[in-house]
Short mmCIF file of C-alpha atoms in Angstrom, two decimals:
data_model
loop_
_atom_site.label_atom_id
_atom_site.label_comp_id
_atom_site.label_asym_id
_atom_site.label_seq_id
_atom_site.Cartn_x
_atom_site.Cartn_y
_atom_site.Cartn_z
CA UNK A 17 -13.44 -50.52 -24.83
CA UNK A 18 -14.27 -46.86 -24.78
CA UNK A 19 -12.15 -44.73 -22.54
CA UNK A 20 -14.21 -42.60 -20.20
CA UNK A 21 -12.11 -39.49 -20.28
CA UNK A 22 -10.59 -37.67 -23.17
CA UNK A 23 -7.15 -38.04 -21.63
CA UNK A 24 -5.72 -41.01 -19.76
CA UNK A 25 -3.18 -39.17 -17.66
CA UNK A 26 -0.67 -39.67 -14.91
CA UNK A 27 0.74 -37.77 -11.95
CA UNK A 28 2.84 -34.59 -11.96
CA UNK A 29 6.53 -34.10 -12.68
CA UNK A 30 8.93 -36.85 -11.82
CA UNK A 31 9.46 -37.23 -8.11
CA UNK A 32 6.32 -35.47 -6.89
CA UNK A 33 2.62 -36.29 -7.14
CA UNK A 34 0.35 -34.08 -9.23
CA UNK A 35 -2.90 -33.94 -11.12
CA UNK A 36 -3.54 -36.81 -13.52
CA UNK A 37 -4.24 -34.13 -16.15
CA UNK A 38 -0.63 -32.88 -16.21
CA UNK A 39 1.24 -35.55 -18.11
CA UNK A 40 -0.58 -36.54 -21.34
CA UNK A 41 -1.72 -39.87 -22.74
CA UNK A 42 -0.05 -43.18 -22.08
CA UNK A 43 0.54 -45.05 -25.32
CA UNK A 44 0.75 -48.42 -23.60
CA UNK A 45 -2.85 -48.13 -22.41
CA UNK A 46 -4.04 -47.04 -25.85
CA UNK A 47 -2.19 -49.94 -27.47
CA UNK A 48 -3.77 -52.42 -25.06
CA UNK A 49 -7.18 -50.98 -25.88
CA UNK A 50 -6.42 -51.23 -29.62
CA UNK A 51 -5.39 -54.89 -29.29
CA UNK A 52 -8.68 -55.59 -27.53
CA UNK A 53 -10.53 -53.82 -30.36
CA UNK A 54 -8.81 -55.95 -33.00
CA UNK A 55 -9.58 -59.11 -31.03
CA UNK A 56 -13.20 -58.01 -30.88
CA UNK A 57 -13.25 -57.54 -34.66
CA UNK A 58 -11.91 -61.08 -35.11
CA UNK A 59 -14.67 -62.43 -32.87
CA UNK A 60 -17.43 -60.48 -34.63
CA UNK A 61 -16.14 -61.54 -38.04
CA UNK A 62 -16.33 -65.15 -36.92
CA UNK A 63 -19.89 -64.54 -35.71
CA UNK A 64 -20.77 -63.03 -39.09
CA UNK A 65 -19.36 -66.06 -40.92
CA UNK A 66 -21.50 -68.32 -38.73
CA UNK A 67 -24.58 -66.16 -39.22
CA UNK A 68 -24.31 -66.61 -43.00
CA UNK A 69 -23.43 -70.31 -42.79
CA UNK A 70 -19.77 -70.28 -43.80
CA UNK A 71 -18.72 -71.86 -40.50
CA UNK A 72 -20.80 -73.74 -37.86
CA UNK A 73 -23.59 -71.41 -36.74
CA UNK A 74 -22.83 -71.76 -33.04
CA UNK A 75 -19.05 -71.62 -33.44
CA UNK A 76 -18.69 -68.10 -31.97
CA UNK A 77 -21.02 -68.85 -29.06
CA UNK A 78 -19.52 -72.08 -27.76
CA UNK A 79 -16.29 -73.59 -26.52
CA UNK A 80 -13.13 -71.53 -26.59
CA UNK A 81 -14.77 -68.77 -28.61
CA UNK A 82 -17.13 -67.83 -25.80
CA UNK A 83 -14.15 -67.68 -23.43
CA UNK A 84 -12.39 -65.47 -25.99
CA UNK A 85 -15.43 -63.14 -26.09
CA UNK A 86 -15.58 -62.89 -22.29
CA UNK A 87 -11.86 -62.08 -22.14
CA UNK A 88 -12.31 -59.30 -24.70
CA UNK A 89 -15.24 -57.75 -22.81
CA UNK A 90 -13.35 -58.02 -19.53
CA UNK A 91 -10.27 -56.31 -20.95
CA UNK A 92 -12.37 -53.36 -22.15
CA UNK A 93 -14.13 -53.03 -18.80
CA UNK A 94 -10.89 -53.26 -16.82
CA UNK A 95 -9.48 -50.41 -18.91
CA UNK A 96 -12.69 -48.41 -18.36
CA UNK A 97 -12.13 -48.60 -14.60
CA UNK A 98 -8.41 -47.88 -14.88
CA UNK A 99 -8.99 -44.87 -17.18
CA UNK A 100 -11.69 -43.55 -14.88
CA UNK A 101 -9.11 -43.22 -12.11
CA UNK A 102 -6.47 -41.68 -14.38
CA UNK A 103 -8.90 -39.00 -15.48
CA UNK A 104 -10.70 -38.26 -12.21
CA UNK A 105 -8.49 -39.42 -9.34
CA UNK A 106 -7.94 -35.86 -8.04
CA UNK A 107 -11.50 -34.71 -8.75
CA UNK A 108 -14.24 -35.43 -11.26
CA UNK A 109 -13.84 -33.40 -14.44
CA UNK A 110 -17.55 -33.15 -15.18
CA UNK A 111 -17.55 -31.57 -18.61
CA UNK A 112 -15.38 -34.14 -20.47
CA UNK A 113 -16.99 -36.92 -18.45
CA UNK A 114 -20.54 -35.93 -19.44
CA UNK A 115 -19.58 -35.39 -23.08
CA UNK A 116 -18.05 -38.86 -23.26
CA UNK A 117 -20.95 -40.42 -21.37
CA UNK A 118 -23.43 -38.84 -23.80
CA UNK A 119 -21.48 -40.35 -26.71
CA UNK A 120 -21.53 -43.80 -25.13
CA UNK A 121 -25.25 -43.61 -24.31
CA UNK A 122 -26.00 -42.51 -27.88
CA UNK A 123 -23.92 -45.41 -29.21
CA UNK A 124 -25.69 -47.89 -26.94
CA UNK A 125 -29.10 -46.59 -28.05
CA UNK A 126 -28.06 -46.90 -31.70
CA UNK A 127 -26.96 -50.51 -31.18
CA UNK A 128 -30.30 -51.34 -29.55
CA UNK A 129 -32.33 -49.73 -32.35
CA UNK A 130 -30.35 -51.33 -35.16
CA UNK A 131 -30.39 -54.82 -33.66
CA UNK A 132 -34.09 -54.46 -32.81
CA UNK A 133 -34.69 -53.94 -36.51
CA UNK A 134 -32.20 -56.50 -37.89
CA UNK A 135 -32.52 -59.30 -35.29
CA UNK A 136 -35.67 -58.52 -33.27
CA UNK A 137 -35.69 -61.88 -31.48
CA UNK A 138 -32.15 -61.39 -30.16
CA UNK A 139 -31.66 -57.62 -30.09
CA UNK A 140 -29.06 -56.04 -27.80
CA UNK A 141 -30.72 -54.37 -24.82
CA UNK A 142 -27.78 -54.45 -22.38
CA UNK A 143 -24.56 -55.06 -24.25
CA UNK A 144 -21.01 -53.85 -23.76
CA UNK A 145 -21.81 -50.15 -24.41
CA UNK A 146 -24.77 -50.26 -22.02
CA UNK A 147 -22.51 -51.79 -19.37
CA UNK A 148 -19.86 -49.12 -19.97
CA UNK A 149 -22.45 -46.35 -19.60
CA UNK A 150 -23.65 -47.89 -16.31
CA UNK A 151 -20.11 -48.52 -15.10
CA UNK A 152 -19.08 -44.95 -15.93
CA UNK A 153 -21.73 -43.56 -13.62
CA UNK A 154 -21.50 -46.19 -10.89
CA UNK A 155 -17.71 -46.10 -11.03
CA UNK A 156 -17.70 -42.46 -9.92
CA UNK A 157 -18.81 -43.68 -6.50
CA UNK A 158 -15.51 -45.52 -6.14
CA UNK A 159 -12.89 -43.18 -7.60
CA UNK A 160 -11.86 -41.95 -4.13
CA UNK A 161 -12.31 -45.33 -2.41
CA UNK A 162 -9.01 -46.98 -1.33
CA UNK A 163 -7.86 -49.77 -3.60
CA UNK A 164 -7.94 -52.32 -0.78
CA UNK A 165 -11.70 -51.72 -0.53
CA UNK A 166 -12.64 -51.70 -4.22
CA UNK A 167 -10.47 -54.75 -4.99
CA UNK A 168 -12.30 -57.29 -2.76
CA UNK A 169 -15.61 -55.65 -3.66
CA UNK A 170 -14.85 -56.27 -7.33
CA UNK A 171 -14.06 -59.92 -6.62
CA UNK A 172 -17.36 -60.22 -4.73
CA UNK A 173 -19.35 -58.71 -7.61
CA UNK A 174 -17.73 -61.18 -10.02
CA UNK A 175 -18.39 -64.15 -7.72
CA UNK A 176 -21.98 -63.40 -6.66
CA UNK A 177 -23.83 -64.66 -9.79
CA UNK A 178 -21.94 -67.95 -9.56
CA UNK A 179 -23.30 -68.63 -6.08
CA UNK A 180 -26.72 -66.95 -6.24
CA UNK A 181 -29.41 -66.63 -8.90
CA UNK A 182 -33.17 -66.32 -8.87
CA UNK A 183 -36.04 -66.40 -11.36
CA UNK A 184 -37.11 -63.08 -9.82
CA UNK A 185 -34.44 -61.48 -12.01
CA UNK A 186 -35.52 -63.25 -15.24
CA UNK A 187 -37.92 -60.55 -16.55
CA UNK A 188 -36.23 -58.10 -18.90
CA UNK A 189 -36.84 -55.28 -16.44
CA UNK A 190 -34.41 -56.97 -14.03
CA UNK A 191 -32.35 -59.43 -16.08
CA UNK A 192 -29.69 -56.76 -16.85
CA UNK A 193 -28.68 -56.96 -13.17
CA UNK A 194 -27.18 -60.37 -13.88
CA UNK A 195 -28.60 -62.53 -11.07
CA UNK A 196 -31.11 -64.28 -13.35
CA UNK A 197 -31.81 -68.01 -13.37
CA UNK A 198 -32.35 -68.11 -17.16
CA UNK A 199 -30.19 -66.05 -19.47
CA UNK A 200 -32.00 -63.92 -22.06
CA UNK A 201 -31.63 -64.50 -25.80
CA UNK A 202 -29.47 -61.61 -26.99
CA UNK A 203 -26.59 -61.16 -29.41
CA UNK A 204 -24.61 -59.24 -26.79
CA UNK A 205 -25.44 -59.46 -23.10
CA UNK A 206 -23.06 -57.93 -20.53
CA UNK A 207 -24.97 -57.64 -17.22
CA UNK A 208 -23.94 -55.69 -14.13
CA UNK A 209 -23.05 -58.89 -12.27
CA UNK A 210 -20.38 -60.10 -12.83
CA UNK A 211 -18.98 -57.53 -15.29
CA UNK A 212 -19.09 -54.41 -13.13
CA UNK A 213 -16.75 -56.34 -10.85
CA UNK A 214 -14.12 -56.20 -13.61
CA UNK A 215 -14.53 -52.42 -13.74
CA UNK A 216 -13.98 -52.30 -9.98
CA UNK A 217 -10.77 -54.29 -10.41
CA UNK A 218 -9.63 -51.70 -12.95
CA UNK A 219 -10.55 -48.91 -10.53
CA UNK A 220 -8.63 -50.62 -7.73
CA UNK A 221 -5.57 -51.05 -9.96
CA UNK A 222 -5.75 -47.45 -11.12
CA UNK A 223 -6.15 -46.18 -7.55
CA UNK A 224 -3.14 -48.23 -6.43
CA UNK A 225 -1.11 -46.95 -9.39
CA UNK A 226 -1.92 -43.28 -8.80
CA UNK A 227 -1.63 -43.37 -5.03
CA UNK A 228 1.83 -44.93 -5.15
CA UNK A 229 3.13 -42.88 -8.10
CA UNK A 230 3.59 -45.98 -10.29
CA UNK A 231 2.55 -44.46 -13.61
CA UNK A 232 6.11 -43.49 -14.38
CA UNK A 233 6.91 -47.21 -14.61
CA UNK A 234 4.02 -47.72 -17.04
CA UNK A 235 5.28 -44.79 -19.14
CA UNK A 236 8.69 -46.43 -19.43
CA UNK A 237 7.05 -49.14 -21.54
CA UNK A 238 6.00 -46.62 -24.22
CA UNK A 239 9.42 -46.31 -25.94
CA UNK A 240 9.73 -50.12 -25.97
CA UNK A 241 6.48 -50.74 -27.83
CA UNK A 242 8.17 -50.54 -31.21
CA UNK A 243 5.77 -51.03 -34.16
CA UNK A 244 2.91 -51.67 -31.73
CA UNK A 245 2.92 -47.95 -30.95
CA UNK A 246 1.26 -47.36 -34.32
CA UNK A 247 -1.89 -48.92 -32.84
CA UNK A 248 -2.22 -46.18 -30.24
CA UNK A 249 -4.41 -43.88 -32.43
CA UNK A 250 -6.88 -46.74 -32.83
CA UNK A 251 -7.13 -47.06 -29.04
CA UNK A 252 -7.87 -43.35 -28.79
CA UNK A 253 -10.92 -43.69 -31.07
CA UNK A 254 -12.34 -46.88 -29.65
CA UNK A 255 -15.99 -45.81 -29.64
CA UNK A 256 -15.95 -44.91 -33.34
CA UNK A 257 -14.22 -48.20 -34.17
CA UNK A 258 -16.78 -50.15 -32.15
CA UNK A 259 -19.74 -48.53 -33.87
CA UNK A 260 -18.33 -48.87 -37.40
CA UNK A 261 -16.47 -52.17 -37.54
CA UNK A 262 -19.39 -54.59 -37.25
CA UNK A 263 -21.60 -52.96 -39.92
CA UNK A 264 -18.59 -53.01 -42.25
CA UNK A 265 -17.70 -56.65 -41.52
CA UNK A 266 -21.33 -57.76 -41.66
CA UNK A 267 -21.75 -55.94 -44.97
CA UNK A 268 -18.66 -57.59 -46.45
CA UNK A 269 -19.85 -61.08 -45.51
CA UNK A 270 -23.34 -60.23 -46.78
CA UNK A 271 -21.90 -59.21 -50.16
CA UNK A 272 -19.82 -62.39 -50.27
CA UNK A 273 -22.98 -64.39 -49.59
CA UNK A 274 -24.65 -62.78 -52.61
CA UNK A 275 -21.75 -63.76 -54.86
CA UNK A 276 -20.85 -67.18 -53.42
CA UNK A 277 -23.53 -68.21 -50.92
CA UNK A 278 -22.95 -71.28 -48.77
CA UNK A 279 -25.25 -74.26 -49.39
CA UNK A 280 -27.88 -73.97 -46.60
CA UNK A 281 -28.57 -77.70 -46.61
CA UNK A 282 -24.88 -78.49 -46.11
CA UNK A 283 -24.60 -75.81 -43.44
CA UNK A 284 -27.59 -77.24 -41.59
CA UNK A 285 -26.29 -80.79 -41.81
CA UNK A 286 -22.88 -79.72 -40.50
CA UNK A 287 -24.28 -77.63 -37.64
CA UNK A 288 -26.87 -80.23 -36.63
CA UNK A 289 -24.35 -83.06 -36.64
CA UNK A 290 -21.78 -81.09 -34.66
CA UNK A 291 -24.31 -80.12 -31.99
CA UNK A 292 -25.83 -83.60 -31.78
CA UNK A 293 -22.52 -85.45 -31.51
CA UNK A 294 -21.80 -83.61 -28.27
CA UNK A 295 -24.27 -85.94 -26.52
CA UNK A 296 -25.22 -88.74 -28.94
CA UNK A 297 -23.63 -91.27 -31.29
CA UNK A 298 -23.29 -91.04 -35.07
CA UNK A 299 -26.26 -93.26 -35.91
CA UNK A 300 -28.65 -91.35 -33.66
CA UNK A 301 -27.50 -88.01 -35.06
CA UNK A 302 -27.96 -89.16 -38.66
CA UNK A 303 -31.58 -90.10 -37.95
CA UNK A 304 -32.27 -87.00 -35.87
CA UNK A 305 -30.82 -84.51 -38.36
CA UNK A 306 -32.55 -86.12 -41.35
CA UNK A 307 -35.89 -86.03 -39.53
CA UNK A 308 -35.41 -82.42 -38.47
CA UNK A 309 -34.43 -81.24 -41.98
CA UNK A 310 -37.42 -82.98 -43.58
CA UNK A 311 -39.86 -81.65 -40.97
CA UNK A 312 -38.54 -78.08 -41.28
CA UNK A 313 -38.96 -78.24 -45.06
CA UNK A 314 -42.50 -79.57 -44.74
CA UNK A 315 -43.35 -76.76 -42.27
CA UNK A 316 -41.78 -74.05 -44.47
CA UNK A 317 -39.47 -73.13 -41.61
CA UNK A 318 -36.09 -74.15 -42.99
CA UNK A 319 -35.30 -71.02 -45.00
CA UNK A 320 -36.41 -68.64 -42.23
CA UNK A 321 -34.42 -70.59 -39.64
CA UNK A 322 -31.24 -70.56 -41.72
CA UNK A 323 -31.62 -66.83 -42.32
CA UNK A 324 -32.17 -66.17 -38.61
CA UNK A 325 -35.55 -64.59 -39.27
CA UNK A 326 -37.93 -66.66 -37.17
CA UNK A 327 -40.27 -65.11 -34.64
CA UNK A 328 -41.19 -66.53 -31.24
CA UNK A 329 -44.13 -68.55 -32.60
CA UNK A 330 -41.93 -70.12 -35.26
CA UNK A 331 -39.25 -70.74 -32.64
CA UNK A 332 -41.79 -72.76 -30.64
CA UNK A 333 -42.61 -74.78 -33.78
CA UNK A 334 -38.92 -75.48 -34.39
CA UNK A 335 -38.56 -76.59 -30.78
CA UNK A 336 -41.52 -78.99 -31.15
CA UNK A 337 -40.00 -80.44 -34.33
CA UNK A 338 -36.63 -81.04 -32.70
CA UNK A 339 -38.25 -82.66 -29.66
CA UNK A 340 -40.35 -84.97 -31.85
CA UNK A 341 -37.40 -85.91 -34.05
CA UNK A 342 -35.25 -86.56 -31.01
CA UNK A 343 -37.92 -88.88 -29.61
CA UNK A 344 -38.30 -90.71 -32.94
CA UNK A 345 -34.54 -91.10 -33.34
CA UNK A 346 -34.35 -92.49 -29.82
CA UNK A 347 -37.20 -94.94 -30.44
CA UNK A 348 -35.63 -96.10 -33.72
CA UNK A 349 -32.39 -96.86 -31.90
CA UNK A 350 -34.26 -99.37 -29.71
CA UNK A 351 -35.84 -101.22 -32.60
CA UNK A 352 -34.11 -104.39 -33.77
CA UNK A 353 -32.37 -103.89 -37.08
CA UNK A 354 -33.26 -106.19 -39.97
CA UNK A 355 -30.42 -108.44 -41.16
#
């Protein structure tokens, strides 16, 4: 996502190793970063459409979309690790590193403050920028480590949360580590485990590339990029793009909702039916969704729920309504139907 150094650079003149600062940027890496940025914009735009009810509300957080989101985050983090090696393989360049780190930390803090105000029940407290800030610092411990050490370590970091978790890590003070038993409710959550493992894989790949003078082969791709090379400037300003694109997309969808708002009742019926049909039949879902809609209206919760503006107390009330309606729909299914 955001490159750690100002320059992603290679070794010295052809045929002999040199400082990674001697050769200039690699367009191929910037283009890959730009493609990841555009994919991220597509995902966030889909989330915005769901947030305003134009598509199923959980569309961007389920099925193939969640896999898409994880692939985007992983591609950014891999490039963070790779770029860390390109910039600091021969020695840490502290000034550009600290300047870039300060920018990332400031961006992460801004995301937290904005989401705390806009969506307080699901604000971002350890998202992709927070992970990049952590990985930038922690990654420095591995820039001189041989690739055959950081590679298996990265695999282990990725695998650990799939084989071990504990409620000890559920409080917010520890949940960012990633070994929690219950995931927190957040619009963007990118914990240390397993995602720092992806950074380590990028570090291992970068270390292997620099140590064996392989960057010249990567550079040979640059002239073959064709029109894709025009994306390189976008990859060089990834942090600015990340901070600006979502407010712009969110604002555009918000304005569209003022002009041609989706029908909240239809949106609710569509979302409820889609979620319910994953585990129940059509008749059950019709009863359950009708009961839930009526009960939410009677409790004056429907509008707040559809606008994503419910607090924790209201969330508990919504949960009680859905549990009651589920029970009633189940009981009705056991009653004999009149001829």
